[in-house]
PDB file of C-alpha atoms in Angstrom:
ATOM      1  CA  MET C 400      56.892 -30.600 -10.275  1.00 53.00           C
ATOM      2  CA  ALA C 401      55.947 -26.988  -9.544  1.00 54.00           C
ATOM      3  CA  SER C 402      58.675 -24.621  -8.549  1.00 54.00           C
ATOM      4  CA  VAL C 403      58.363 -22.254  -5.584  1.00 55.00           C
ATOM      5  CA  PRO C 404      59.083 -18.609  -6.389  1.00 54.00           C
ATOM      6  CA  THR C 405      62.150 -17.332  -4.605  1.00 56.00           C
ATOM      7  CA  SER C 406      61.842 -13.643  -5.455  1.00 57.00           C
ATOM      8  CA  GLY C 407      61.566 -12.745  -1.783  1.00 60.00           C
ATOM      9  CA  SER C 408      57.854 -11.859  -1.817  1.00 70.00           C
ATOM     10  CA  ALA C 409      55.757 -13.328   0.960  1.00 71.00           C
ATOM     11  CA  PRO C 410      52.551 -15.173   0.159  1.00 68.00           C
ATOM     12  CA  PRO C 411      49.325 -13.209   0.736  1.00 69.00           C
ATOM     13  CA  PRO C 412      47.854 -13.426   4.231  1.00 63.00           C
ATOM     14  CA  PRO C 413      44.977 -15.856   4.737  1.00 55.00           C
ATOM     15  CA  VAL C 414      41.425 -14.556   4.507  1.00 51.00           C
ATOM     16  CA  TRP C 415      39.541 -15.618   7.616  1.00 49.00           C
ATOM     17  CA  ASP C 416      36.060 -14.487   6.622  1.00 47.00           C
ATOM     18  CA  ALA C 417      36.132 -15.706   3.052  1.00 40.00           C
ATOM     19  CA  ARG C 418      32.857 -15.733   1.132  1.00 44.00           C
ATOM     20  CA  PRO C 419      32.287 -16.986  -2.365  1.00 41.00           C
ATOM     21  CA  ALA C 420      32.434 -14.398  -5.107  1.00 48.00           C
ATOM     22  CA  GLY C 421      29.252 -13.637  -6.968  1.00 52.00           C
ATOM     23  CA  PRO C 422      25.579 -13.502  -6.065  1.00 52.00           C
ATOM     24  CA  ASP C 423      25.491 -16.955  -4.435  1.00 58.00           C
ATOM     25  CA  HIS C 424      26.019 -15.501  -0.962  1.00 79.00           C
ATOM     26  CA  VAL C 425      23.176 -12.962  -1.193  1.00 88.00           C
ATOM     27  CA  ALA C 426      20.092 -13.816   0.857  1.00 94.00           C
ATOM     28  CA  TYR C 427      16.823 -12.288  -0.298  1.00 96.00           C
ATOM     29  CA  GLY C 428      13.952 -11.088   1.861  1.00 96.00           C
ATOM     30  CA  GLY C 429      11.017 -13.434   1.380  1.00 96.00           C
ATOM     31  CA  PHE C 430       7.287 -12.858   1.597  1.00 97.00           C
ATOM     32  CA  TRP C 431       6.684 -13.290   5.341  1.00 97.00           C
ATOM     33  CA  ILE C 432       9.650 -11.265   6.595  1.00 98.00           C
ATOM     34  CA  ARG C 433       8.676  -8.438   4.227  1.00 98.00           C
ATOM     35  CA  PHE C 434       5.058  -8.712   5.383  1.00 98.00           C
ATOM     36  CA  VAL C 435       6.125  -8.273   9.025  1.00 98.00           C
ATOM     37  CA  ALA C 436       8.299  -5.299   8.028  1.00 98.00           C
ATOM     38  CA  TYR C 437       5.312  -3.726   6.281  1.00 97.00           C
ATOM     39  CA  ILE C 438       3.093  -4.249   9.353  1.00 98.00           C
ATOM     40  CA  ILE C 439       5.686  -2.417  11.469  1.00 98.00           C
ATOM     41  CA  ASP C 440       5.739   0.434   8.934  1.00 98.00           C
ATOM     42  CA  ALA C 441       1.913   0.560   8.811  1.00 97.00           C
ATOM     43  CA  ILE C 442       1.681   0.784  12.615  1.00 97.00           C
ATOM     44  CA  LEU C 443       4.290   3.552  12.655  1.00 96.00           C
ATOM     45  CA  LEU C 444       2.525   5.488   9.875  1.00 94.00           C
ATOM     46  CA  GLY C 445      -0.801   5.027  11.694  1.00 90.00           C
ATOM     47  CA  ILE C 446       0.626   6.459  14.909  1.00 90.00           C
ATOM     48  CA  VAL C 447       2.187   9.412  13.069  1.00 87.00           C
ATOM     49  CA  GLY C 448      -1.075   9.990  11.186  1.00 82.00           C
ATOM     50  CA  GLY C 449      -3.048   9.970  14.420  1.00 80.00           C
ATOM     51  CA  VAL C 450      -0.690  12.436  16.086  1.00 83.00           C
ATOM     52  CA  VAL C 451      -0.739  14.781  13.082  1.00 78.00           C
ATOM     53  CA  ALA C 452      -4.540  14.547  12.838  1.00 74.00           C
ATOM     54  CA  SER C 453      -4.940  15.343  16.528  1.00 76.00           C
ATOM     55  CA  LEU C 454      -2.691  18.389  16.137  1.00 77.00           C
ATOM     56  CA  PHE C 455      -5.160  19.690  13.572  1.00 70.00           C
ATOM     57  CA  GLY C 456      -8.153  18.796  15.752  1.00 68.00           C
ATOM     58  CA  VAL C 457      -9.322  15.913  13.573  1.00 69.00           C
ATOM     59  CA  SER C 458     -10.690  12.832  15.342  1.00 66.00           C
ATOM     60  CA  MET C 459      -9.708   9.626  13.560  1.00 61.00           C
ATOM     61  CA  MET C 460     -13.071   8.097  14.547  1.00 64.00           C
ATOM     62  CA  GLN C 461     -15.074  10.911  12.943  1.00 61.00           C
ATOM     63  CA  THR C 462     -12.950  11.331   9.829  1.00 61.00           C
ATOM     64  CA  ASP C 463     -14.652  11.379   6.445  1.00 65.00           C
ATOM     65  CA  TRP C 464     -12.469   8.874   4.560  1.00 64.00           C
ATOM     66  CA  ASP C 465     -13.949  10.068   1.250  1.00 71.00           C
ATOM     67  CA  ASP C 466     -12.362  13.489   1.804  1.00 70.00           C
ATOM     68  CA  PRO C 467      -9.834  13.929  -1.040  1.00 78.00           C
ATOM     69  CA  THR C 468      -7.612  16.153   1.124  1.00 77.00           C
ATOM     70  CA  ILE C 469      -7.120  13.444   3.749  1.00 77.00           C
ATOM     71  CA  ASN C 470      -6.468  10.837   1.054  1.00 80.00           C
ATOM     72  CA  LEU C 471      -3.980  13.099  -0.727  1.00 85.00           C
ATOM     73  CA  VAL C 472      -2.114  13.867   2.493  1.00 82.00           C
ATOM     74  CA  SER C 473      -1.986  10.135   3.348  1.00 86.00           C
ATOM     75  CA  LEU C 474      -0.662   9.326  -0.129  1.00 91.00           C
ATOM     76  CA  VAL C 475       2.055  11.994   0.066  1.00 91.00           C
ATOM     77  CA  VAL C 476       3.113  11.003   3.602  1.00 91.00           C
ATOM     78  CA  GLY C 477       3.329   7.315   2.621  1.00 94.00           C
ATOM     79  CA  TRP C 478       5.219   8.106  -0.577  1.00 96.00           C
ATOM     80  CA  LEU C 479       7.757  10.331   1.212  1.00 96.00           C
ATOM     81  CA  TYR C 480       8.192   7.826   4.049  1.00 96.00           C
ATOM     82  CA  PHE C 481       8.970   4.907   1.755  1.00 98.00           C
ATOM     83  CA  ALA C 482      10.867   6.823  -0.952  1.00 98.00           C
ATOM     84  CA  LEU C 483      13.048   8.884   1.388  1.00 97.00           C
ATOM     85  CA  LEU C 484      13.967   6.013   3.697  1.00 97.00           C
ATOM     86  CA  GLU C 485      14.536   3.437   0.950  1.00 97.00           C
ATOM     87  CA  SER C 486      16.769   5.884  -0.943  1.00 97.00           C
ATOM     88  CA  SER C 487      18.685   6.841   2.218  1.00 96.00           C
ATOM     89  CA  GLU C 488      22.094   5.454   3.182  1.00 95.00           C
ATOM     90  CA  ARG C 489      20.419   2.676   5.168  1.00 95.00           C
ATOM     91  CA  GLY C 490      18.237   1.774   2.193  1.00 96.00           C
ATOM     92  CA  ALA C 491      15.340   0.652   4.366  1.00 97.00           C
ATOM     93  CA  THR C 492      12.227   1.782   6.170  1.00 97.00           C
ATOM     94  CA  VAL C 493      11.995   1.375   9.941  1.00 97.00           C
ATOM     95  CA  GLY C 494      10.195  -1.957   9.489  1.00 98.00           C
ATOM     96  CA  LYS C 495      12.807  -3.262   7.048  1.00 97.00           C
ATOM     97  CA  MET C 496      15.623  -2.146   9.355  1.00 97.00           C
ATOM     98  CA  ALA C 497      13.947  -3.956  12.267  1.00 97.00           C
ATOM     99  CA  MET C 498      13.752  -7.132  10.172  1.00 97.00           C
ATOM    100  CA  GLY C 499      17.317  -6.831   8.821  1.00 96.00           C
ATOM    101  CA  LEU C 500      16.342  -5.998   5.233  1.00 97.00           C
ATOM    102  CA  ARG C 501      17.554  -3.467   2.700  1.00 97.00           C
ATOM    103  CA  VAL C 502      16.291  -2.387  -0.734  1.00 97.00           C
ATOM    104  CA  VAL C 503      18.945  -2.147  -3.459  1.00 97.00           C
ATOM    105  CA  THR C 504      19.061  -1.982  -7.234  1.00 96.00           C
ATOM    106  CA  SER C 505      19.500  -5.245  -9.114  1.00 94.00           C
ATOM    107  CA  GLN C 506      23.234  -4.400  -9.243  1.00 94.00           C
ATOM    108  CA  GLY C 507      23.362  -4.044  -5.438  1.00 93.00           C
ATOM    109  CA  GLN C 508      23.588  -0.238  -5.442  1.00 95.00           C
ATOM    110  CA  ARG C 509      21.740   2.297  -3.303  1.00 96.00           C
ATOM    111  CA  LEU C 510      18.381   3.393  -4.730  1.00 96.00           C
ATOM    112  CA  SER C 511      17.967   6.906  -6.059  1.00 97.00           C
ATOM    113  CA  PHE C 512      14.971   8.892  -4.855  1.00 98.00           C
ATOM    114  CA  MET C 513      13.361   8.528  -8.288  1.00 98.00           C
ATOM    115  CA  ASN C 514      13.912   4.750  -8.293  1.00 97.00           C
ATOM    116  CA  ALA C 515      12.403   4.492  -4.793  1.00 98.00           C
ATOM    117  CA  THR C 516       9.481   6.659  -5.950  1.00 98.00           C
ATOM    118  CA  GLY C 517       8.876   4.396  -8.934  1.00 97.00           C
ATOM    119  CA  ARG C 518       8.989   1.350  -6.662  1.00 98.00           C
ATOM    120  CA  TYR C 519       6.446   2.919  -4.294  1.00 98.00           C
ATOM    121  CA  PHE C 520       3.942   3.732  -7.027  1.00 98.00           C
ATOM    122  CA  ALA C 521       4.513   0.351  -8.721  1.00 97.00           C
ATOM    123  CA  LYS C 522       3.142  -1.205  -5.508  1.00 97.00           C
ATOM    124  CA  PHE C 523      -0.274   0.108  -6.561  1.00 97.00           C
ATOM    125  CA  ILE C 524      -0.078  -2.117  -9.639  1.00 97.00           C
ATOM    126  CA  SER C 525       0.903  -5.065  -7.417  1.00 96.00           C
ATOM    127  CA  ALA C 526      -2.155  -4.362  -5.258  1.00 96.00           C
ATOM    128  CA  ILE C 527      -4.686  -3.634  -8.018  1.00 97.00           C
ATOM    129  CA  ILE C 528      -4.270  -7.087  -9.562  1.00 96.00           C
ATOM    130  CA  LEU C 529      -5.699  -8.717  -6.435  1.00 96.00           C
ATOM    131  CA  GLY C 530      -2.361  -8.610  -4.621  1.00 96.00           C
ATOM    132  CA  ILE C 531      -0.777 -11.049  -7.065  1.00 97.00           C
ATOM    133  CA  GLY C 532       2.178  -8.672  -7.471  1.00 97.00           C
ATOM    134  CA  PHE C 533       2.946  -9.164  -3.769  1.00 97.00           C
ATOM    135  CA  ILE C 534       2.257 -12.909  -3.772  1.00 97.00           C
ATOM    136  CA  MET C 535       4.897 -13.246  -6.521  1.00 97.00           C
ATOM    137  CA  ILE C 536       7.510 -12.616  -3.812  1.00 97.00           C
ATOM    138  CA  ALA C 537       6.920 -16.108  -2.440  1.00 97.00           C
ATOM    139  CA  PHE C 538       7.454 -17.790  -5.810  1.00 97.00           C
ATOM    140  CA  THR C 539      10.234 -15.955  -7.675  1.00 96.00           C
ATOM    141  CA  ASP C 540      13.879 -17.004  -7.447  1.00 93.00           C
ATOM    142  CA  LYS C 541      15.149 -13.677  -6.060  1.00 95.00           C
ATOM    143  CA  LYS C 542      11.987 -13.079  -3.999  1.00 97.00           C
ATOM    144  CA  ARG C 543      10.887 -10.196  -6.216  1.00 97.00           C
ATOM    145  CA  GLY C 544       7.379  -8.808  -6.359  1.00 97.00           C
ATOM    146  CA  LEU C 545       5.957  -7.173  -9.467  1.00 97.00           C
ATOM    147  CA  HIS C 546       6.888  -3.751  -8.082  1.00 97.00           C
ATOM    148  CA  ASP C 547      10.489  -4.952  -7.605  1.00 98.00           C
ATOM    149  CA  ILE C 548      10.616  -6.192 -11.188  1.00 97.00           C
ATOM    150  CA  ILE C 549       9.165  -2.923 -12.518  1.00 97.00           C
ATOM    151  CA  ALA C 550      11.619  -0.815 -10.476  1.00 97.00           C
ATOM    152  CA  ASP C 551      14.527  -3.267 -11.011  1.00 97.00           C
ATOM    153  CA  THR C 552      15.136  -3.648  -7.272  1.00 97.00           C
ATOM    154  CA  LEU C 553      15.930  -6.415  -4.796  1.00 97.00           C
ATOM    155  CA  VAL C 554      15.212  -6.747  -1.088  1.00 97.00           C
ATOM    156  CA  ILE C 555      18.212  -8.362   0.574  1.00 97.00           C
ATOM    157  CA  LYS C 556      18.919  -9.575   4.084  1.00 96.00           C
ATOM    158  CA  THR C 557      21.614  -7.649   5.914  1.00 93.00           C
ATOM    159  CA  ARG C 558      21.923 -10.035   8.854  1.00 87.00           C
TER     160      ARG C 558
END
């Protein structure tokens, strides 16, 4: 028979919103929700690109897409958009925030700017191999694409 302590200390209060300890309660962002988030980001970047181009008197319909300057500017704008927002306190681009997603390290920490930069450029590898690096998201246990594995990141659901 177990004895009840009589040292005068009260038992701890109950925890009403108890969740299991460990990674079992983490929900990962799958392929389709991440795809929708990327579409939102692409639309936003397209609008910003159109506004910036019009400020410089460039018509998007008459643009020479082989112009290295335009391609370099697009690359830098995309890189800064994804790297700065994913390494911010929110840890997500506008599209990911809209879909309730966040990018974290495999330990659940906020990404550094360098880690977010590596993740962005690793997406080129995911794309070059016929998009297989992105398709991996649908089939891996933690919903990680090749770029997530390279950068050691996870995309988690926040709601």
